[in-house]
DNA sequence: ACGACTATATATAAGCT
DNA sequence: TAGCTTATATATAGTCG
């Protein structure tokens, strides 16, 4: 993507490696930001330079929250794998959730239904485990969204409160203008914070 | 970077948002890999899709090791800041900050000013260091106080938020009771959430 | 929803200051 | 050291099957 094509291996020259690092790093962060905005997804990016400097990008709140989410994800994955005994890796189950439900429903509602042997049932169990994991992930996602929504509501409330406080301050200043020397004699209210 | 330029905002159409997510996600991961190889640095990338699926890339061993490195980095940052704030606990060197500024200004603006010998300069350096430490301590104190004050203001709003969160948790628990409880209490309506 | 295609938009390797 | 420019390599938005 420049004057000539680069081989995909460590750049030998130290100086141009540093230059390339700087350029590509900012490009990568830009693209991470674009992905998070365009597709409305959470993205976290960590880069440690060869000298140990840390460069990071995070779409939403803090990297910490993303990492917490990652930990949750891993735990859920681990749980489902444990339940899975030694079944296949976390490949996507071939069946839709609706399909799975139909199968289970037939098994439960029709005692004579005998098209399943043990192998099929093992497979079904695996698919159900995957579905459960996906469901839990989705649940986590919904709870995260609910939390975000609440935080947004909190923010709005705070803004309203600030507006009200300003109104009150204005009213107070007006009603007491005759008694005191005037607004100029009052130190800014914010100073109270710092004494 | 396609037939037309995209506005930098969430893509409205769900389908093309999904397609773009898929394409850009793989592009981003490719570039993360290239950066780590070309520049011989450690890179970690986490992407959570809107449905809670996790996509990750990691240059070296495991994401876990990168995250550990991140934690260390944060701890070191915190430690250095603490050390900063504590600084030397020695008392004021006897000169006011205004005085110090005057001396430094004379040194800088008048190249002929020769009233300082090395001993005096060492003393001046010490005083400046003390002044800097005091300034940083004061800054830290002010920031802490401002933070405490804001936290106090937030407390009531937070209580409201927690109540709302409990309501949401209750709703979620009711609507997803099928996960935890046995099949007997399994309402099919639950599935609508997870398709 | 998935690939292949292709016209454009971007990223960036060198070069230059 | 760090920008700025430019020629080229890549990425990808929209389209078709």
PDB file of N, CA, C and O in Angstrom, chain B residues 139-190:
ATOM      1  N   UNK B 139      -2.650  20.188  43.563  1.00  0.00           N
ATOM      2  CA  UNK B 139      -3.479  19.808  42.422  1.00  0.00           C
ATOM      3  C   UNK B 139      -4.220  18.513  42.734  1.00  0.00           C
ATOM      4  O   UNK B 139      -5.446  18.423  42.552  1.00  0.00           O
ATOM      5  N   UNK B 140      -3.488  17.542  43.256  1.00  0.00           N
ATOM      6  CA  UNK B 140      -4.117  16.264  43.586  1.00  0.00           C
ATOM      7  C   UNK B 140      -5.225  16.459  44.611  1.00  0.00           C
ATOM      8  O   UNK B 140      -6.324  15.932  44.473  1.00  0.00           O
ATOM      9  N   UNK B 141      -4.916  17.286  45.619  1.00  0.00           N
ATOM     10  CA  UNK B 141      -5.911  17.505  46.671  1.00  0.00           C
ATOM     11  C   UNK B 141      -7.172  18.138  46.091  1.00  0.00           C
ATOM     12  O   UNK B 141      -8.291  17.719  46.389  1.00  0.00           O
ATOM     13  N   UNK B 142      -6.980  19.141  45.236  1.00  0.00           N
ATOM     14  CA  UNK B 142      -8.144  19.815  44.650  1.00  0.00           C
ATOM     15  C   UNK B 142      -8.957  18.844  43.811  1.00  0.00           C
ATOM     16  O   UNK B 142     -10.189  18.836  43.862  1.00  0.00           O
ATOM     17  N   UNK B 143      -8.265  18.023  43.064  1.00  0.00           N
ATOM     18  CA  UNK B 143      -8.990  17.082  42.214  1.00  0.00           C
ATOM     19  C   UNK B 143      -9.749  16.065  43.060  1.00  0.00           C
ATOM     20  O   UNK B 143     -10.891  15.721  42.754  1.00  0.00           O
ATOM     21  N   UNK B 144      -9.108  15.615  44.134  1.00  0.00           N
ATOM     22  CA  UNK B 144      -9.794  14.679  45.019  1.00  0.00           C
ATOM     23  C   UNK B 144     -11.040  15.314  45.603  1.00  0.00           C
ATOM     24  O   UNK B 144     -12.112  14.716  45.658  1.00  0.00           O
ATOM     25  N   UNK B 145     -10.889  16.581  46.062  1.00  0.00           N
ATOM     26  CA  UNK B 145     -12.033  17.245  46.690  1.00  0.00           C
ATOM     27  C   UNK B 145     -13.156  17.452  45.698  1.00  0.00           C
ATOM     28  O   UNK B 145     -14.331  17.240  46.004  1.00  0.00           O
ATOM     29  N   UNK B 146     -12.785  17.854  44.495  1.00  0.00           N
ATOM     30  CA  UNK B 146     -13.808  18.050  43.469  1.00  0.00           C
ATOM     31  C   UNK B 146     -14.513  16.735  43.189  1.00  0.00           C
ATOM     32  O   UNK B 146     -15.740  16.672  43.048  1.00  0.00           O
ATOM     33  N   UNK B 147     -13.737  15.665  43.144  1.00  0.00           N
ATOM     34  CA  UNK B 147     -14.314  14.355  42.861  1.00  0.00           C
ATOM     35  C   UNK B 147     -15.270  13.945  43.976  1.00  0.00           C
ATOM     36  O   UNK B 147     -16.391  13.489  43.719  1.00  0.00           O
ATOM     37  N   UNK B 148     -14.842  14.142  45.226  1.00  0.00           N
ATOM     38  CA  UNK B 148     -15.707  13.780  46.345  1.00  0.00           C
ATOM     39  C   UNK B 148     -17.017  14.551  46.267  1.00  0.00           C
ATOM     40  O   UNK B 148     -18.101  13.999  46.474  1.00  0.00           O
ATOM     41  N   UNK B 149     -16.891  15.826  45.969  1.00  0.00           N
ATOM     42  CA  UNK B 149     -18.093  16.650  45.913  1.00  0.00           C
ATOM     43  C   UNK B 149     -19.045  16.155  44.834  1.00  0.00           C
ATOM     44  O   UNK B 149     -20.256  16.025  45.056  1.00  0.00           O
ATOM     45  N   UNK B 150     -18.498  15.863  43.681  1.00  0.00           N
ATOM     46  CA  UNK B 150     -19.334  15.363  42.585  1.00  0.00           C
ATOM     47  C   UNK B 150     -19.954  14.030  42.954  1.00  0.00           C
ATOM     48  O   UNK B 150     -21.124  13.776  42.663  1.00  0.00           O
ATOM     49  N   UNK B 151     -19.188  13.184  43.624  1.00  0.00           N
ATOM     50  CA  UNK B 151     -19.728  11.884  44.011  1.00  0.00           C
ATOM     51  C   UNK B 151     -20.892  12.054  44.970  1.00  0.00           C
ATOM     52  O   UNK B 151     -21.891  11.354  44.887  1.00  0.00           O
ATOM     53  N   UNK B 152     -20.750  13.029  45.891  1.00  0.00           N
ATOM     54  CA  UNK B 152     -21.838  13.278  46.826  1.00  0.00           C
ATOM     55  C   UNK B 152     -23.081  13.733  46.073  1.00  0.00           C
ATOM     56  O   UNK B 152     -24.191  13.258  46.322  1.00  0.00           O
ATOM     57  N   UNK B 153     -22.866  14.608  45.093  1.00  0.00           N
ATOM     58  CA  UNK B 153     -24.011  15.073  44.304  1.00  0.00           C
ATOM     59  C   UNK B 153     -24.645  13.930  43.537  1.00  0.00           C
ATOM     60  O   UNK B 153     -25.842  13.925  43.266  1.00  0.00           O
ATOM     61  N   UNK B 154     -23.842  12.974  43.155  1.00  0.00           N
ATOM     62  CA  UNK B 154     -24.364  11.863  42.354  1.00  0.00           C
ATOM     63  C   UNK B 154     -25.107  10.836  43.188  1.00  0.00           C
ATOM     64  O   UNK B 154     -25.859  10.039  42.658  1.00  0.00           O
ATOM     65  N   UNK B 155     -24.895  10.851  44.497  1.00  0.00           N
ATOM     66  CA  UNK B 155     -25.360   9.744  45.323  1.00  0.00           C
ATOM     67  C   UNK B 155     -26.859   9.489  45.171  1.00  0.00           C
ATOM     68  O   UNK B 155     -27.291   8.359  44.916  1.00  0.00           O
ATOM     69  N   UNK B 156     -27.657  10.546  45.271  1.00  0.00           N
ATOM     70  CA  UNK B 156     -29.104  10.366  45.185  1.00  0.00           C
ATOM     71  C   UNK B 156     -29.499   9.779  43.834  1.00  0.00           C
ATOM     72  O   UNK B 156     -30.292   8.844  43.754  1.00  0.00           O
ATOM     73  N   UNK B 157     -28.923  10.350  42.772  1.00  0.00           N
ATOM     74  CA  UNK B 157     -29.246   9.837  41.435  1.00  0.00           C
ATOM     75  C   UNK B 157     -28.888   8.366  41.329  1.00  0.00           C
ATOM     76  O   UNK B 157     -29.599   7.570  40.726  1.00  0.00           O
ATOM     77  N   UNK B 158     -27.763   8.014  41.945  1.00  0.00           N
ATOM     78  CA  UNK B 158     -27.334   6.630  41.890  1.00  0.00           C
ATOM     79  C   UNK B 158     -28.325   5.701  42.588  1.00  0.00           C
ATOM     80  O   UNK B 158     -28.587   4.590  42.130  1.00  0.00           O
ATOM     81  N   UNK B 159     -28.856   6.160  43.703  1.00  0.00           N
ATOM     82  CA  UNK B 159     -29.828   5.332  44.408  1.00  0.00           C
ATOM     83  C   UNK B 159     -31.031   5.069  43.525  1.00  0.00           C
ATOM     84  O   UNK B 159     -31.515   3.935  43.420  1.00  0.00           O
ATOM     85  N   UNK B 160     -31.498   6.114  42.860  1.00  0.00           N
ATOM     86  CA  UNK B 160     -32.613   5.927  41.925  1.00  0.00           C
ATOM     87  C   UNK B 160     -32.244   4.894  40.867  1.00  0.00           C
ATOM     88  O   UNK B 160     -33.021   4.001  40.547  1.00  0.00           O
ATOM     89  N   UNK B 161     -31.035   5.030  40.355  1.00  0.00           N
ATOM     90  CA  UNK B 161     -30.577   4.122  39.300  1.00  0.00           C
ATOM     91  C   UNK B 161     -30.578   2.681  39.789  1.00  0.00           C
ATOM     92  O   UNK B 161     -31.009   1.774  39.081  1.00  0.00           O
ATOM     93  N   UNK B 162     -30.118   2.479  41.011  1.00  0.00           N
ATOM     94  CA  UNK B 162     -30.071   1.113  41.518  1.00  0.00           C
ATOM     95  C   UNK B 162     -31.461   0.507  41.624  1.00  0.00           C
ATOM     96  O   UNK B 162     -31.668  -0.663  41.302  1.00  0.00           O
ATOM     97  N   UNK B 163     -32.411   1.335  42.058  1.00  0.00           N
ATOM     98  CA  UNK B 163     -33.781   0.851  42.109  1.00  0.00           C
ATOM     99  C   UNK B 163     -34.233   0.405  40.720  1.00  0.00           C
ATOM    100  O   UNK B 163     -34.796  -0.677  40.540  1.00  0.00           O
ATOM    101  N   UNK B 164     -33.958   1.258  39.732  1.00  0.00           N
ATOM    102  CA  UNK B 164     -34.343   0.920  38.362  1.00  0.00           C
ATOM    103  C   UNK B 164     -33.660  -0.361  37.911  1.00  0.00           C
ATOM    104  O   UNK B 164     -34.275  -1.220  37.276  1.00  0.00           O
ATOM    105  N   UNK B 165     -32.402  -0.490  38.268  1.00  0.00           N
ATOM    106  CA  UNK B 165     -31.673  -1.697  37.865  1.00  0.00           C
ATOM    107  C   UNK B 165     -32.301  -2.938  38.463  1.00  0.00           C
ATOM    108  O   UNK B 165     -32.404  -3.978  37.823  1.00  0.00           O
ATOM    109  N   UNK B 166     -32.744  -2.826  39.727  1.00  0.00           N
ATOM    110  CA  UNK B 166     -33.386  -3.976  40.339  1.00  0.00           C
ATOM    111  C   UNK B 166     -34.667  -4.335  39.610  1.00  0.00           C
ATOM    112  O   UNK B 166     -34.963  -5.511  39.387  1.00  0.00           O
ATOM    113  N   UNK B 167     -35.420  -3.300  39.225  1.00  0.00           N
ATOM    114  CA  UNK B 167     -36.639  -3.565  38.457  1.00  0.00           C
ATOM    115  C   UNK B 167     -36.309  -4.323  37.186  1.00  0.00           C
ATOM    116  O   UNK B 167     -36.932  -5.324  36.848  1.00  0.00           O
ATOM    117  N   UNK B 168     -35.298  -3.817  36.485  1.00  0.00           N
ATOM    118  CA  UNK B 168     -34.907  -4.467  35.239  1.00  0.00           C
ATOM    119  C   UNK B 168     -34.478  -5.903  35.491  1.00  0.00           C
ATOM    120  O   UNK B 168     -34.874  -6.830  34.780  1.00  0.00           O
ATOM    121  N   UNK B 169     -33.677  -6.093  36.539  1.00  0.00           N
ATOM    122  CA  UNK B 169     -33.202  -7.441  36.855  1.00  0.00           C
ATOM    123  C   UNK B 169     -34.386  -8.367  37.102  1.00  0.00           C
ATOM    124  O   UNK B 169     -34.405  -9.517  36.643  1.00  0.00           O
ATOM    125  N   UNK B 170     -35.389  -7.848  37.827  1.00  0.00           N
ATOM    126  CA  UNK B 170     -36.573  -8.660  38.092  1.00  0.00           C
ATOM    127  C   UNK B 170     -37.261  -9.036  36.791  1.00  0.00           C
ATOM    128  O   UNK B 170     -37.598 -10.201  36.564  1.00  0.00           O
ATOM    129  N   UNK B 171     -37.420  -8.037  35.917  1.00  0.00           N
ATOM    130  CA  UNK B 171     -38.073  -8.309  34.640  1.00  0.00           C
ATOM    131  C   UNK B 171     -37.297  -9.355  33.851  1.00  0.00           C
ATOM    132  O   UNK B 171     -37.871 -10.297  33.306  1.00  0.00           O
ATOM    133  N   UNK B 172     -35.981  -9.160  33.810  1.00  0.00           N
ATOM    134  CA  UNK B 172     -35.149 -10.095  33.051  1.00  0.00           C
ATOM    135  C   UNK B 172     -35.266 -11.505  33.632  1.00  0.00           C
ATOM    136  O   UNK B 172     -35.367 -12.488  32.904  1.00  0.00           O
ATOM    137  N   UNK B 173     -35.218 -11.587  34.962  1.00  0.00           N
ATOM    138  CA  UNK B 173     -35.276 -12.897  35.606  1.00  0.00           C
ATOM    139  C   UNK B 173     -36.592 -13.579  35.263  1.00  0.00           C
ATOM    140  O   UNK B 173     -36.622 -14.781  34.956  1.00  0.00           O
ATOM    141  N   UNK B 174     -37.690 -12.811  35.281  1.00  0.00           N
ATOM    142  CA  UNK B 174     -38.976 -13.411  34.952  1.00  0.00           C
ATOM    143  C   UNK B 174     -39.025 -13.884  33.517  1.00  0.00           C
ATOM    144  O   UNK B 174     -39.480 -14.972  33.210  1.00  0.00           O
ATOM    145  N   UNK B 175     -38.539 -13.016  32.607  1.00  0.00           N
ATOM    146  CA  UNK B 175     -38.677 -13.344  31.188  1.00  0.00           C
ATOM    147  C   UNK B 175     -37.726 -14.433  30.760  1.00  0.00           C
ATOM    148  O   UNK B 175     -37.904 -15.044  29.723  1.00  0.00           O
ATOM    149  N   UNK B 176     -36.654 -14.689  31.523  1.00  0.00           N
ATOM    150  CA  UNK B 176     -35.698 -15.730  31.132  1.00  0.00           C
ATOM    151  C   UNK B 176     -35.646 -16.846  32.150  1.00  0.00           C
ATOM    152  O   UNK B 176     -34.647 -17.514  32.305  1.00  0.00           O
ATOM    153  N   UNK B 177     -36.752 -17.058  32.870  1.00  0.00           N
ATOM    154  CA  UNK B 177     -36.770 -18.058  33.936  1.00  0.00           C
ATOM    155  C   UNK B 177     -36.488 -19.446  33.395  1.00  0.00           C
ATOM    156  O   UNK B 177     -35.971 -20.298  34.100  1.00  0.00           O
ATOM    157  N   UNK B 178     -36.758 -19.665  32.105  1.00  0.00           N
ATOM    158  CA  UNK B 178     -36.564 -20.980  31.516  1.00  0.00           C
ATOM    159  C   UNK B 178     -35.130 -21.443  31.535  1.00  0.00           C
ATOM    160  O   UNK B 178     -34.869 -22.639  31.549  1.00  0.00           O
ATOM    161  N   UNK B 179     -34.196 -20.511  31.526  1.00  0.00           N
ATOM    162  CA  UNK B 179     -32.794 -20.900  31.540  1.00  0.00           C
ATOM    163  C   UNK B 179     -32.427 -21.648  32.806  1.00  0.00           C
ATOM    164  O   UNK B 179     -31.754 -22.649  32.771  1.00  0.00           O
ATOM    165  N   UNK B 180     -32.832 -21.080  33.925  1.00  0.00           N
ATOM    166  CA  UNK B 180     -32.369 -21.590  35.195  1.00  0.00           C
ATOM    167  C   UNK B 180     -33.276 -22.720  35.685  1.00  0.00           C
ATOM    168  O   UNK B 180     -32.814 -23.703  36.225  1.00  0.00           O
ATOM    169  N   UNK B 181     -34.577 -22.557  35.529  1.00  0.00           N
ATOM    170  CA  UNK B 181     -35.502 -23.527  36.070  1.00  0.00           C
ATOM    171  C   UNK B 181     -35.662 -24.712  35.122  1.00  0.00           C
ATOM    172  O   UNK B 181     -35.105 -24.731  34.037  1.00  0.00           O
ATOM    173  N   UNK B 182     -36.401 -25.673  35.561  1.00  0.00           N
ATOM    174  CA  UNK B 182     -36.608 -26.868  34.751  1.00  0.00           C
ATOM    175  C   UNK B 182     -37.512 -26.586  33.566  1.00  0.00           C
ATOM    176  O   UNK B 182     -38.060 -25.495  33.429  1.00  0.00           O
ATOM    177  N   UNK B 183     -37.663 -27.581  32.699  1.00  0.00           N
ATOM    178  CA  UNK B 183     -38.456 -27.431  31.482  1.00  0.00           C
ATOM    179  C   UNK B 183     -39.922 -27.162  31.779  1.00  0.00           C
ATOM    180  O   UNK B 183     -40.631 -26.641  30.946  1.00  0.00           O
ATOM    181  N   UNK B 184     -40.350 -27.552  32.989  1.00  0.00           N
ATOM    182  CA  UNK B 184     -41.770 -27.444  33.304  1.00  0.00           C
ATOM    183  C   UNK B 184     -42.251 -26.004  33.230  1.00  0.00           C
ATOM    184  O   UNK B 184     -43.359 -25.738  32.809  1.00  0.00           O
ATOM    185  N   UNK B 185     -41.406 -25.063  33.596  1.00  0.00           N
ATOM    186  CA  UNK B 185     -41.850 -23.674  33.606  1.00  0.00           C
ATOM    187  C   UNK B 185     -41.380 -22.927  32.354  1.00  0.00           C
ATOM    188  O   UNK B 185     -41.175 -21.743  32.368  1.00  0.00           O
ATOM    189  N   UNK B 186     -41.197 -23.654  31.300  1.00  0.00           N
ATOM    190  CA  UNK B 186     -40.572 -23.088  30.109  1.00  0.00           C
ATOM    191  C   UNK B 186     -41.602 -22.478  29.161  1.00  0.00           C
ATOM    192  O   UNK B 186     -42.250 -23.183  28.400  1.00  0.00           O
ATOM    193  N   UNK B 187     -41.766 -21.173  29.185  1.00  0.00           N
ATOM    194  CA  UNK B 187     -42.710 -20.550  28.260  1.00  0.00           C
ATOM    195  C   UNK B 187     -42.041 -20.300  26.909  1.00  0.00           C
ATOM    196  O   UNK B 187     -40.966 -19.726  26.848  1.00  0.00           O
ATOM    197  N   UNK B 188     -42.644 -20.707  25.821  1.00  0.00           N
ATOM    198  CA  UNK B 188     -42.048 -20.527  24.502  1.00  0.00           C
ATOM    199  C   UNK B 188     -41.783 -19.063  24.183  1.00  0.00           C
ATOM    200  O   UNK B 188     -40.896 -18.755  23.412  1.00  0.00           O
ATOM    201  N   UNK B 189     -42.515 -18.174  24.807  1.00  0.00           N
ATOM    202  CA  UNK B 189     -42.361 -16.758  24.493  1.00  0.00           C
ATOM    203  C   UNK B 189     -40.944 -16.283  24.733  1.00  0.00           C
ATOM    204  O   UNK B 189     -40.470 -15.359  24.080  1.00  0.00           O
ATOM    205  N   UNK B 190     -40.230 -16.926  25.654  1.00  0.00           N
ATOM    206  CA  UNK B 190     -38.873 -16.510  25.978  1.00  0.00           C
ATOM    207  C   UNK B 190     -37.974 -16.475  24.752  1.00  0.00           C
ATOM    208  O   UNK B 190     -37.118 -15.632  24.620  1.00  0.00           O
TER     209      UNK B 190
END
